Amino acid sequence: LQTHSLSLSLQAKMSRPVQARRLEGTDKNIWVEFVKLAATYSKVNLGQGFPDFPPPDFLKESFVRALSGENHMLHQYTRAFGHPPLVKILAQFFGKLLGRDLDPMTNVMVTVGAYQALFCCFQALVDEGDEVIIIEPFFDCYEPMVKMASGTPVFVPLRLKAPKDGKLISSADWQLDPAELASKFSERTKAIVLNSPNNPLGKVFSREELELIADLCVKHDVLCISDEVYEWLVYDGKEHIRIASLRGMWDRTVIIGSAGKTFSATGWKVGWTVGPNRLLQHLRTVHQNSVYHCATVAQEAVAQGFQRELELYGKPDSYFVQLPKELQQKRDWLVQSLDAVGMKPIIPEGTYFLVADISKFKSDVPDVPDSDEPYDSRFAKWMVKNKGLAAIPLSAFYSGAHKNNYNHFIRFCFAKEEATLKAANDILQKWKQEKTRP
Ligand code: PMP
């Protein structure tokens, strides 16, 4: 009897819910599944967004100097809200871009990648019941991060304009409907998340589009969380416009950036926020009570990288000038290979991602009408398993109810060595030949 009651009391303890309620519905993560599939089956991985080429030499050398130089204090804690040399140079750099004086101590905060910057924003600024507008398709972590802060995500889509006959679609053909966007703003709206250049489409929002968003933010007293991690990756002479530079926006915007994307070193996980102290002071509260600190050596090296870029600003030797040039060439290669096999690419104006239409390949992976899984997801899984080519389904960038809105596109990352892009081209060519063979 004694053993029986002991086991009952143990069972009772173990049946208590262990998961905090705020995590409900946020447990699934597409990257876990697709990163594993790519690791298991891919010969060529154009899935997850990271370069397979090295960061620039000057950056690696800065890291080595920081690591093995005389200043051994670089192995210890530094200032919690950002290593002083890094916040100083970021304040100088972004001050120049925004045309305003920035205080390194109050207008800049360094984070563990842009990911933690986003997390700090939602935790610091979103309350229970607050609505946060997210433009679809979106970098997938925005939705669970809003939910973990007890906020309610409200989605507004970029809609694809009907393509002109025969012409390739551009990311600029995905547009907000102004009336639809306006209808999402209410007194419950606390913030809007803007991601320009946008992952996954590569859309670079135009001045008119940004003004539309800015006017609504000002009218409804809404904050803007502006994820600008791909700010330097803009092509064809397009301009990246910072929404914080528009009238009435500085005081209500947090700009988010990433050294990972800026210097092709995603594993360093150095990111930052730039904004008014009235917002950043609350981000600092979240940061000091969670992560507290980002690796000192990496911050020192990124500071040196920015120092160099400030000196070379706008000059041909600047990495921020060279990288987009190289990536534009890679984009064009991938566009050509995809177009040649009939996987219609949507030409991105920015980022290192490209979305392509897989409709012509539907005979290879037939639809299962009653399946819960969107077609593009099954297609991407089939493609990596059978062709060894990894990509990410576009539905991964839509919220649950909208996953089937555009379910015949997949996203490729083209921040890859020439050899990787050639290998992808070989797979696509061979696939096309097999398809056309009687
Ligand atoms: N925002 C966007 C739009 C991204 O694509 C990514 C990385 N894929 C991040 C934020 C996160 O950046 P980091 O690696 O610096 O955390």
Coordinates of C-alpha atoms and ligand atoms in Angstrom, one line a residue:
L1 CA 0.0 0.0 0.0
Q2 CA 2.8 2.3 1.0
T3 CA 4.6 1.9 -2.4
H4 CA 1.3 2.4 -4.2
S5 CA 0.6 5.7 -2.5
L6 CA 4.2 6.8 -3.0
S7 CA 3.9 6.1 -6.7
L8 CA 0.5 8.0 -6.8
S9 CA 2.0 11.1 -5.2
L10 CA 5.0 10.9 -7.6
Q11 CA 2.5 10.6 -10.5
A12 CA 0.5 13.5 -9.3
K13 CA 3.6 15.7 -9.1
M14 CA 4.7 14.6 -12.6
S15 CA 1.3 15.3 -14.2
R16 CA 1.5 19.0 -13.3
P17 CA 1.9 21.1 -16.4
V18 CA 5.6 22.0 -16.8
Q19 CA 5.3 24.4 -19.7
A20 CA 4.7 28.0 -19.1
R21 CA 1.4 29.1 -20.8
R22 CA 3.1 31.8 -22.8
L23 CA 4.9 29.1 -24.8
E24 CA 1.7 27.6 -26.1
G25 CA 1.7 27.2 -29.9
T26 CA 5.4 28.4 -30.2
D27 CA 7.1 25.0 -29.9
K28 CA 7.3 24.1 -33.6
N29 CA 10.2 25.6 -35.5
I30 CA 10.7 25.0 -39.2
W31 CA 14.5 25.5 -39.0
V32 CA 15.0 22.5 -36.7
E33 CA 13.4 20.3 -39.3
F34 CA 14.8 21.8 -42.5
V35 CA 18.4 22.2 -41.1
K36 CA 18.3 18.5 -40.2
L37 CA 17.0 17.5 -43.6
A38 CA 19.7 19.6 -45.3
A39 CA 22.4 18.1 -43.1
T40 CA 21.2 14.5 -43.9
Y41 CA 20.4 14.7 -47.6
S42 CA 21.7 17.8 -49.3
K43 CA 24.6 17.9 -51.7
V44 CA 24.0 21.6 -52.3
N45 CA 22.6 23.6 -49.5
L46 CA 20.8 26.8 -50.5
G47 CA 18.5 26.7 -47.6
Q48 CA 19.4 28.5 -44.4
G49 CA 20.7 32.0 -44.8
F50 CA 24.4 32.2 -44.3
P51 CA 27.4 32.6 -46.7
D52 CA 29.6 29.7 -47.4
F53 CA 32.5 32.1 -48.3
P54 CA 34.7 33.6 -45.6
P55 CA 34.3 37.0 -44.0
P56 CA 36.7 39.6 -45.3
D57 CA 40.4 39.3 -44.3
F58 CA 40.4 42.6 -42.4
L59 CA 37.7 41.4 -40.1
K60 CA 39.3 38.0 -39.4
E61 CA 42.6 39.8 -38.7
S62 CA 40.8 42.1 -36.3
F63 CA 39.4 39.1 -34.5
V64 CA 42.9 37.4 -34.3
R65 CA 44.4 40.7 -33.0
A66 CA 41.7 41.0 -30.4
L67 CA 42.1 37.4 -29.3
S68 CA 45.9 37.2 -29.1
G69 CA 47.0 40.8 -28.7
E70 CA 48.4 42.4 -25.6
N71 CA 45.1 43.6 -24.2
H72 CA 44.1 40.5 -22.2
M73 CA 41.2 42.3 -20.7
L74 CA 39.4 41.6 -24.0
H75 CA 38.9 38.1 -22.6
Q76 CA 36.8 39.5 -19.7
Y77 CA 33.4 41.1 -19.3
T78 CA 33.0 44.5 -20.9
R79 CA 30.2 47.0 -20.6
A80 CA 26.9 45.1 -20.5
F81 CA 25.1 47.3 -23.1
G82 CA 27.9 47.2 -25.5
H83 CA 31.7 47.2 -25.6
P84 CA 32.6 51.0 -25.5
P85 CA 34.7 51.0 -28.8
L86 CA 31.8 49.3 -30.6
V87 CA 29.0 51.5 -29.3
K88 CA 31.1 54.6 -30.1
I89 CA 31.8 53.6 -33.7
L90 CA 28.2 52.5 -34.2
A91 CA 26.9 55.8 -32.9
Q92 CA 29.3 57.6 -35.3
F93 CA 28.4 55.5 -38.3
F94 CA 24.6 55.5 -37.8
G95 CA 24.7 59.1 -36.8
K96 CA 26.2 59.9 -40.2
L97 CA 23.6 57.7 -42.0
L98 CA 20.7 59.2 -40.1
G99 CA 22.0 62.8 -40.0
R100 CA 21.7 63.1 -36.3
D101 CA 24.0 63.1 -33.2
L102 CA 23.8 59.8 -31.4
D103 CA 25.0 59.2 -27.9
P104 CA 26.9 55.9 -27.8
M105 CA 25.7 55.1 -24.3
T106 CA 22.0 55.7 -24.7
N107 CA 21.2 55.5 -28.4
V108 CA 23.0 52.2 -29.1
M109 CA 22.8 48.8 -27.5
V110 CA 24.8 45.7 -28.6
T111 CA 23.0 42.3 -28.6
V112 CA 23.7 38.7 -29.3
G113 CA 22.8 38.9 -32.9
A114 CA 19.8 40.7 -34.4
Y115 CA 17.8 37.8 -32.9
Q116 CA 18.3 39.0 -29.4
A117 CA 17.7 42.6 -30.4
L118 CA 14.3 41.5 -31.7
F119 CA 13.6 39.5 -28.5
C120 CA 14.5 42.6 -26.3
C121 CA 12.2 44.8 -28.4
F122 CA 9.2 42.5 -28.0
Q123 CA 9.8 41.8 -24.3
A124 CA 10.4 45.5 -23.5
L125 CA 7.7 47.1 -25.6
V126 CA 4.8 44.7 -25.9
D127 CA 2.3 44.1 -23.2
E128 CA -0.5 41.6 -22.7
G129 CA -3.3 42.4 -25.2
D130 CA -1.1 44.6 -27.4
E131 CA -1.4 44.1 -31.1
V132 CA 1.7 44.0 -33.2
I133 CA 1.4 44.3 -37.0
I134 CA 3.6 41.9 -39.0
I135 CA 3.9 42.1 -42.8
E136 CA 3.6 38.7 -44.5
P137 CA 5.8 36.9 -45.6
F138 CA 8.0 37.6 -42.6
F139 CA 11.2 36.3 -40.9
D140 CA 9.5 33.5 -39.0
C141 CA 10.6 34.3 -35.4
Y142 CA 8.6 37.5 -35.2
E143 CA 5.3 35.6 -34.6
P144 CA 6.5 33.4 -31.6
M145 CA 8.4 36.3 -30.1
V146 CA 5.3 38.5 -30.1
K147 CA 3.3 35.6 -28.5
M148 CA 6.0 35.0 -25.9
A149 CA 5.6 38.6 -24.9
S150 CA 1.8 37.9 -24.5
G151 CA 1.1 40.2 -27.5
T152 CA -1.2 39.4 -30.4
P153 CA 0.3 39.3 -33.9
V154 CA -1.9 40.9 -36.6
F155 CA -0.9 40.0 -40.2
V156 CA -1.1 42.1 -43.3
P157 CA 0.1 40.5 -46.6
L158 CA 2.3 41.7 -49.4
R159 CA 0.2 40.9 -52.4
L160 CA 1.7 39.7 -55.7
K161 CA 0.5 41.8 -58.6
A162 CA -0.4 39.8 -61.7
P163 CA 2.8 39.2 -63.7
K164 CA 3.2 40.8 -67.0
D165 CA 3.2 38.3 -69.8
G166 CA 6.6 36.5 -70.1
K167 CA 8.4 39.0 -67.9
L168 CA 10.1 37.8 -64.7
I169 CA 8.5 39.0 -61.5
S170 CA 10.5 41.4 -59.2
S171 CA 10.2 41.5 -55.5
A172 CA 8.9 45.0 -56.1
D173 CA 5.7 43.4 -57.5
W174 CA 4.8 42.3 -54.0
Q175 CA 3.0 45.2 -52.5
L176 CA 0.9 46.3 -49.5
D177 CA -2.7 47.4 -50.2
P178 CA -2.8 50.8 -48.5
A179 CA -6.4 50.5 -47.4
E180 CA -5.8 47.0 -46.0
L181 CA -2.7 48.1 -44.1
A182 CA -4.6 51.1 -42.6
S183 CA -7.5 48.8 -41.5
K184 CA -5.1 46.8 -39.3
F185 CA -4.2 49.9 -37.1
S186 CA -6.3 50.5 -34.1
E187 CA -6.0 51.8 -30.5
R188 CA -4.8 48.3 -29.6
T189 CA -1.8 48.5 -32.0
K190 CA 1.5 48.9 -30.1
A191 CA 4.0 48.3 -32.9
I192 CA 4.6 47.3 -36.5
V193 CA 7.5 45.2 -37.5
L194 CA 9.2 46.4 -40.7
N195 CA 11.8 44.3 -42.5
S196 CA 13.4 46.1 -45.4
P197 CA 15.2 44.6 -47.3
N198 CA 12.8 41.8 -46.6
N199 CA 13.6 38.1 -45.9
P200 CA 12.3 36.0 -47.7
L201 CA 11.3 38.1 -50.8
G202 CA 14.2 40.4 -51.1
K203 CA 11.8 43.3 -51.3
V204 CA 13.3 46.8 -50.7
F205 CA 10.5 49.0 -49.6
S206 CA 10.2 52.2 -51.6
R207 CA 10.0 55.7 -50.1
E208 CA 6.3 55.9 -50.8
E209 CA 5.7 52.6 -49.1
L210 CA 7.7 53.6 -46.1
E211 CA 5.9 57.0 -45.9
L212 CA 2.6 55.1 -45.9
I213 CA 3.7 53.0 -42.9
A214 CA 5.3 56.0 -41.2
D215 CA 2.1 58.2 -41.5
L216 CA 0.0 55.4 -40.0
C217 CA 2.5 55.0 -37.1
V218 CA 2.4 58.7 -36.4
K219 CA -1.4 58.9 -36.7
H220 CA -2.0 56.0 -34.4
D221 CA 1.0 56.6 -32.1
V222 CA 2.5 53.2 -33.0
L223 CA 6.1 52.1 -32.5
C224 CA 8.2 50.6 -35.4
I225 CA 10.6 47.7 -34.9
S226 CA 12.7 48.1 -38.0
D227 CA 14.7 45.0 -38.9
E228 CA 17.4 46.2 -41.3
V229 CA 19.9 43.4 -41.1
Y230 CA 20.3 43.3 -44.9
E231 CA 20.8 47.1 -45.1
W232 CA 23.9 46.8 -47.3
L233 CA 22.6 44.1 -49.6
V234 CA 20.7 46.2 -52.1
Y235 CA 21.1 45.8 -55.9
D236 CA 20.6 47.6 -59.2
G237 CA 21.4 51.0 -57.8
K238 CA 18.4 50.8 -55.4
E239 CA 18.6 52.8 -52.2
H240 CA 17.9 51.4 -48.7
I241 CA 15.8 54.1 -46.9
R242 CA 15.8 54.1 -43.1
I243 CA 12.3 54.6 -41.8
A244 CA 13.8 56.3 -38.7
S245 CA 14.9 59.1 -41.0
L246 CA 11.3 59.9 -42.1
R247 CA 9.3 62.7 -40.3
G248 CA 8.1 61.8 -36.9
M249 CA 9.7 58.4 -36.9
W250 CA 13.0 58.7 -35.0
D251 CA 11.3 58.9 -31.6
R252 CA 9.2 55.8 -32.3
T253 CA 11.6 53.5 -34.1
V254 CA 14.2 50.9 -33.0
I255 CA 16.6 50.0 -35.8
I256 CA 18.0 46.5 -35.7
G257 CA 21.3 45.5 -37.4
S258 CA 23.5 42.4 -37.5
A259 CA 27.3 42.1 -37.9
G260 CA 26.6 38.6 -39.1
K261 CA 24.9 39.8 -42.3
T262 CA 27.0 43.0 -42.6
F263 CA 30.3 41.3 -42.5
S264 CA 29.4 37.7 -43.6
A265 CA 30.1 36.3 -40.2
T266 CA 26.7 35.0 -39.0
G267 CA 28.4 32.7 -36.3
W268 CA 29.8 35.7 -34.4
K269 CA 26.3 36.7 -33.3
V270 CA 26.9 40.4 -32.8
G271 CA 23.9 42.5 -33.4
W272 CA 22.7 46.0 -32.3
T273 CA 19.8 48.3 -31.8
V274 CA 19.9 52.0 -32.5
G275 CA 17.1 54.3 -31.3
P276 CA 15.9 57.0 -28.9
N277 CA 16.8 56.5 -25.2
R278 CA 13.1 56.6 -24.3
L279 CA 12.8 53.2 -26.1
L280 CA 16.3 51.8 -25.6
Q281 CA 16.2 52.3 -21.8
H282 CA 13.6 49.5 -21.7
L283 CA 15.5 47.2 -24.0
R284 CA 18.5 47.7 -21.6
T285 CA 16.3 46.4 -18.8
V286 CA 15.5 43.2 -20.7
H287 CA 19.1 42.8 -21.8
Q288 CA 20.6 43.2 -18.3
N289 CA 18.2 40.7 -16.8
S290 CA 18.6 38.1 -19.4
V291 CA 21.7 37.9 -21.6
Y292 CA 23.6 40.8 -20.0
H293 CA 26.5 40.6 -22.3
C294 CA 27.8 39.7 -25.8
A295 CA 31.3 38.2 -26.4
T296 CA 33.9 40.9 -25.9
V297 CA 36.4 39.7 -28.5
A298 CA 33.8 39.6 -31.2
Q299 CA 32.6 43.1 -30.3
E300 CA 36.1 44.4 -30.5
A301 CA 36.7 42.9 -33.9
V302 CA 33.3 44.3 -35.2
A303 CA 34.3 47.7 -33.9
Q304 CA 37.5 47.6 -35.9
G305 CA 35.6 46.5 -39.0
F306 CA 33.3 49.5 -38.7
Q307 CA 36.3 51.8 -38.1
R308 CA 37.7 50.7 -41.5
E309 CA 34.3 51.0 -43.2
L310 CA 33.8 54.5 -41.8
E311 CA 37.2 55.5 -43.3
L312 CA 36.3 54.0 -46.6
Y313 CA 32.7 55.0 -46.7
G314 CA 31.3 55.1 -50.2
K315 CA 34.7 54.3 -51.7
P316 CA 35.3 51.3 -54.1
D317 CA 37.4 49.4 -51.5
S318 CA 34.6 49.5 -48.9
Y319 CA 33.2 46.1 -48.0
F320 CA 29.8 47.6 -48.0
V321 CA 30.3 48.6 -51.6
Q322 CA 32.0 45.3 -52.7
L323 CA 29.8 42.8 -51.1
P324 CA 26.5 43.9 -52.8
K325 CA 28.4 43.9 -56.1
E326 CA 29.5 40.3 -55.7
L327 CA 26.2 39.2 -54.5
Q328 CA 24.4 40.9 -57.4
Q329 CA 26.5 38.8 -59.7
K330 CA 25.6 35.6 -57.7
R331 CA 21.9 36.6 -57.8
D332 CA 22.1 36.9 -61.6
W333 CA 23.7 33.5 -61.9
L334 CA 21.0 31.9 -59.9
V335 CA 18.2 33.8 -61.7
Q336 CA 19.6 32.5 -65.0
S337 CA 19.9 28.9 -63.8
L338 CA 16.4 28.8 -62.4
D339 CA 14.9 30.6 -65.4
A340 CA 16.6 28.1 -67.8
V341 CA 14.9 25.1 -66.2
G342 CA 11.5 26.9 -65.8
M343 CA 11.6 27.4 -62.0
K344 CA 10.5 31.1 -62.4
P345 CA 12.6 33.3 -60.1
I346 CA 11.3 36.5 -58.5
I347 CA 14.2 38.9 -58.9
P348 CA 15.1 40.2 -55.4
E349 CA 16.0 43.9 -55.1
G350 CA 18.0 43.1 -51.9
T351 CA 19.1 40.5 -49.3
Y352 CA 20.8 37.2 -50.3
F353 CA 17.5 35.4 -50.8
L354 CA 15.6 34.6 -54.0
V355 CA 12.1 33.1 -54.2
A356 CA 11.2 30.9 -57.1
D357 CA 7.9 29.5 -58.5
I358 CA 7.8 25.7 -58.6
S359 CA 4.5 25.3 -60.4
K360 CA 6.1 23.8 -63.5
F361 CA 7.5 21.0 -61.4
K362 CA 4.2 19.9 -59.9
S363 CA 4.1 16.7 -61.9
D364 CA 7.2 15.5 -60.0
V365 CA 5.7 16.0 -56.6
P366 CA 1.9 15.6 -57.0
D367 CA -0.4 17.4 -54.6
V368 CA -2.1 15.6 -51.8
P369 CA -5.4 17.5 -51.6
D370 CA -6.3 16.8 -48.0
S371 CA -2.8 17.1 -46.6
D372 CA -2.3 19.6 -43.7
E373 CA 1.2 20.3 -45.0
P374 CA 1.5 23.1 -47.6
Y375 CA 2.5 21.9 -51.1
D376 CA 5.8 23.9 -51.1
S377 CA 6.9 22.2 -47.9
R378 CA 6.4 18.7 -49.3
F379 CA 8.1 19.9 -52.5
A380 CA 11.2 21.2 -50.6
K381 CA 11.4 18.0 -48.6
W382 CA 11.1 15.9 -51.7
M383 CA 13.7 18.0 -53.5
V384 CA 16.4 17.7 -50.8
K385 CA 15.8 13.9 -50.5
N386 CA 15.6 13.1 -54.2
K387 CA 17.8 15.8 -55.8
G388 CA 20.1 16.8 -53.0
L389 CA 19.2 20.4 -53.3
A390 CA 18.1 22.2 -50.1
A391 CA 15.8 25.2 -50.1
I392 CA 13.1 26.6 -47.7
P393 CA 9.3 26.6 -48.5
L394 CA 7.8 30.1 -48.7
S395 CA 4.9 28.9 -46.4
A396 CA 7.5 28.8 -43.6
F397 CA 7.3 32.6 -43.7
Y398 CA 3.5 32.8 -43.2
S399 CA 1.4 32.5 -40.1
G400 CA -0.6 29.3 -39.5
A401 CA -3.9 30.3 -41.2
H402 CA -2.1 31.8 -44.2
K403 CA 0.3 29.1 -45.1
N404 CA -1.6 28.1 -48.2
N405 CA -1.9 31.7 -49.6
Y406 CA 1.2 31.3 -51.7
N407 CA 2.2 27.7 -51.5
H408 CA 4.1 27.1 -54.8
F409 CA 7.3 29.0 -54.0
I410 CA 10.6 28.1 -52.4
R411 CA 13.4 30.3 -51.1
F412 CA 17.0 29.9 -52.1
C413 CA 20.0 31.6 -50.4
F414 CA 22.6 32.8 -53.0
A415 CA 25.4 34.0 -50.6
K416 CA 27.4 31.0 -51.9
E417 CA 30.8 30.3 -53.6
E418 CA 30.7 30.1 -57.4
A419 CA 31.3 26.4 -57.1
T420 CA 28.2 25.9 -54.9
L421 CA 26.0 27.8 -57.3
K422 CA 27.5 25.8 -60.3
A423 CA 26.7 22.6 -58.4
A424 CA 23.1 23.8 -57.9
N425 CA 22.9 24.6 -61.6
D426 CA 24.1 21.1 -62.5
I427 CA 21.4 19.6 -60.3
L428 CA 18.7 21.7 -61.9
Q429 CA 19.9 21.1 -65.5
K430 CA 20.0 17.3 -64.9
W431 CA 16.6 17.4 -63.4
K432 CA 15.2 19.3 -66.4
Q433 CA 16.7 16.8 -68.8
E434 CA 15.2 13.9 -66.9
K435 CA 11.8 15.7 -67.1
T436 CA 11.9 16.2 -70.8
R437 CA 13.2 12.7 -71.7
P438 CA 10.3 10.7 -73.2
Ligands
PMP1 N1 16.3 39.4 -39.0 C1 16.3 38.8 -40.2 C2 15.3 39.4 -41.2 C3 17.1 37.7 -40.5 O1 17.0 37.2 -41.7 C4 18.0 37.2 -39.6 C5 18.9 36.0 -39.8 N2 18.4 35.1 -40.7 C6 18.0 37.8 -38.3 C7 17.2 38.9 -38.1 C8 18.9 37.3 -37.2 O2 20.2 37.8 -37.3 P1 21.4 37.4 -36.4 O3 22.0 36.2 -37.1 O4 22.3 38.6 -36.3 O5 20.8 37.0 -35.1

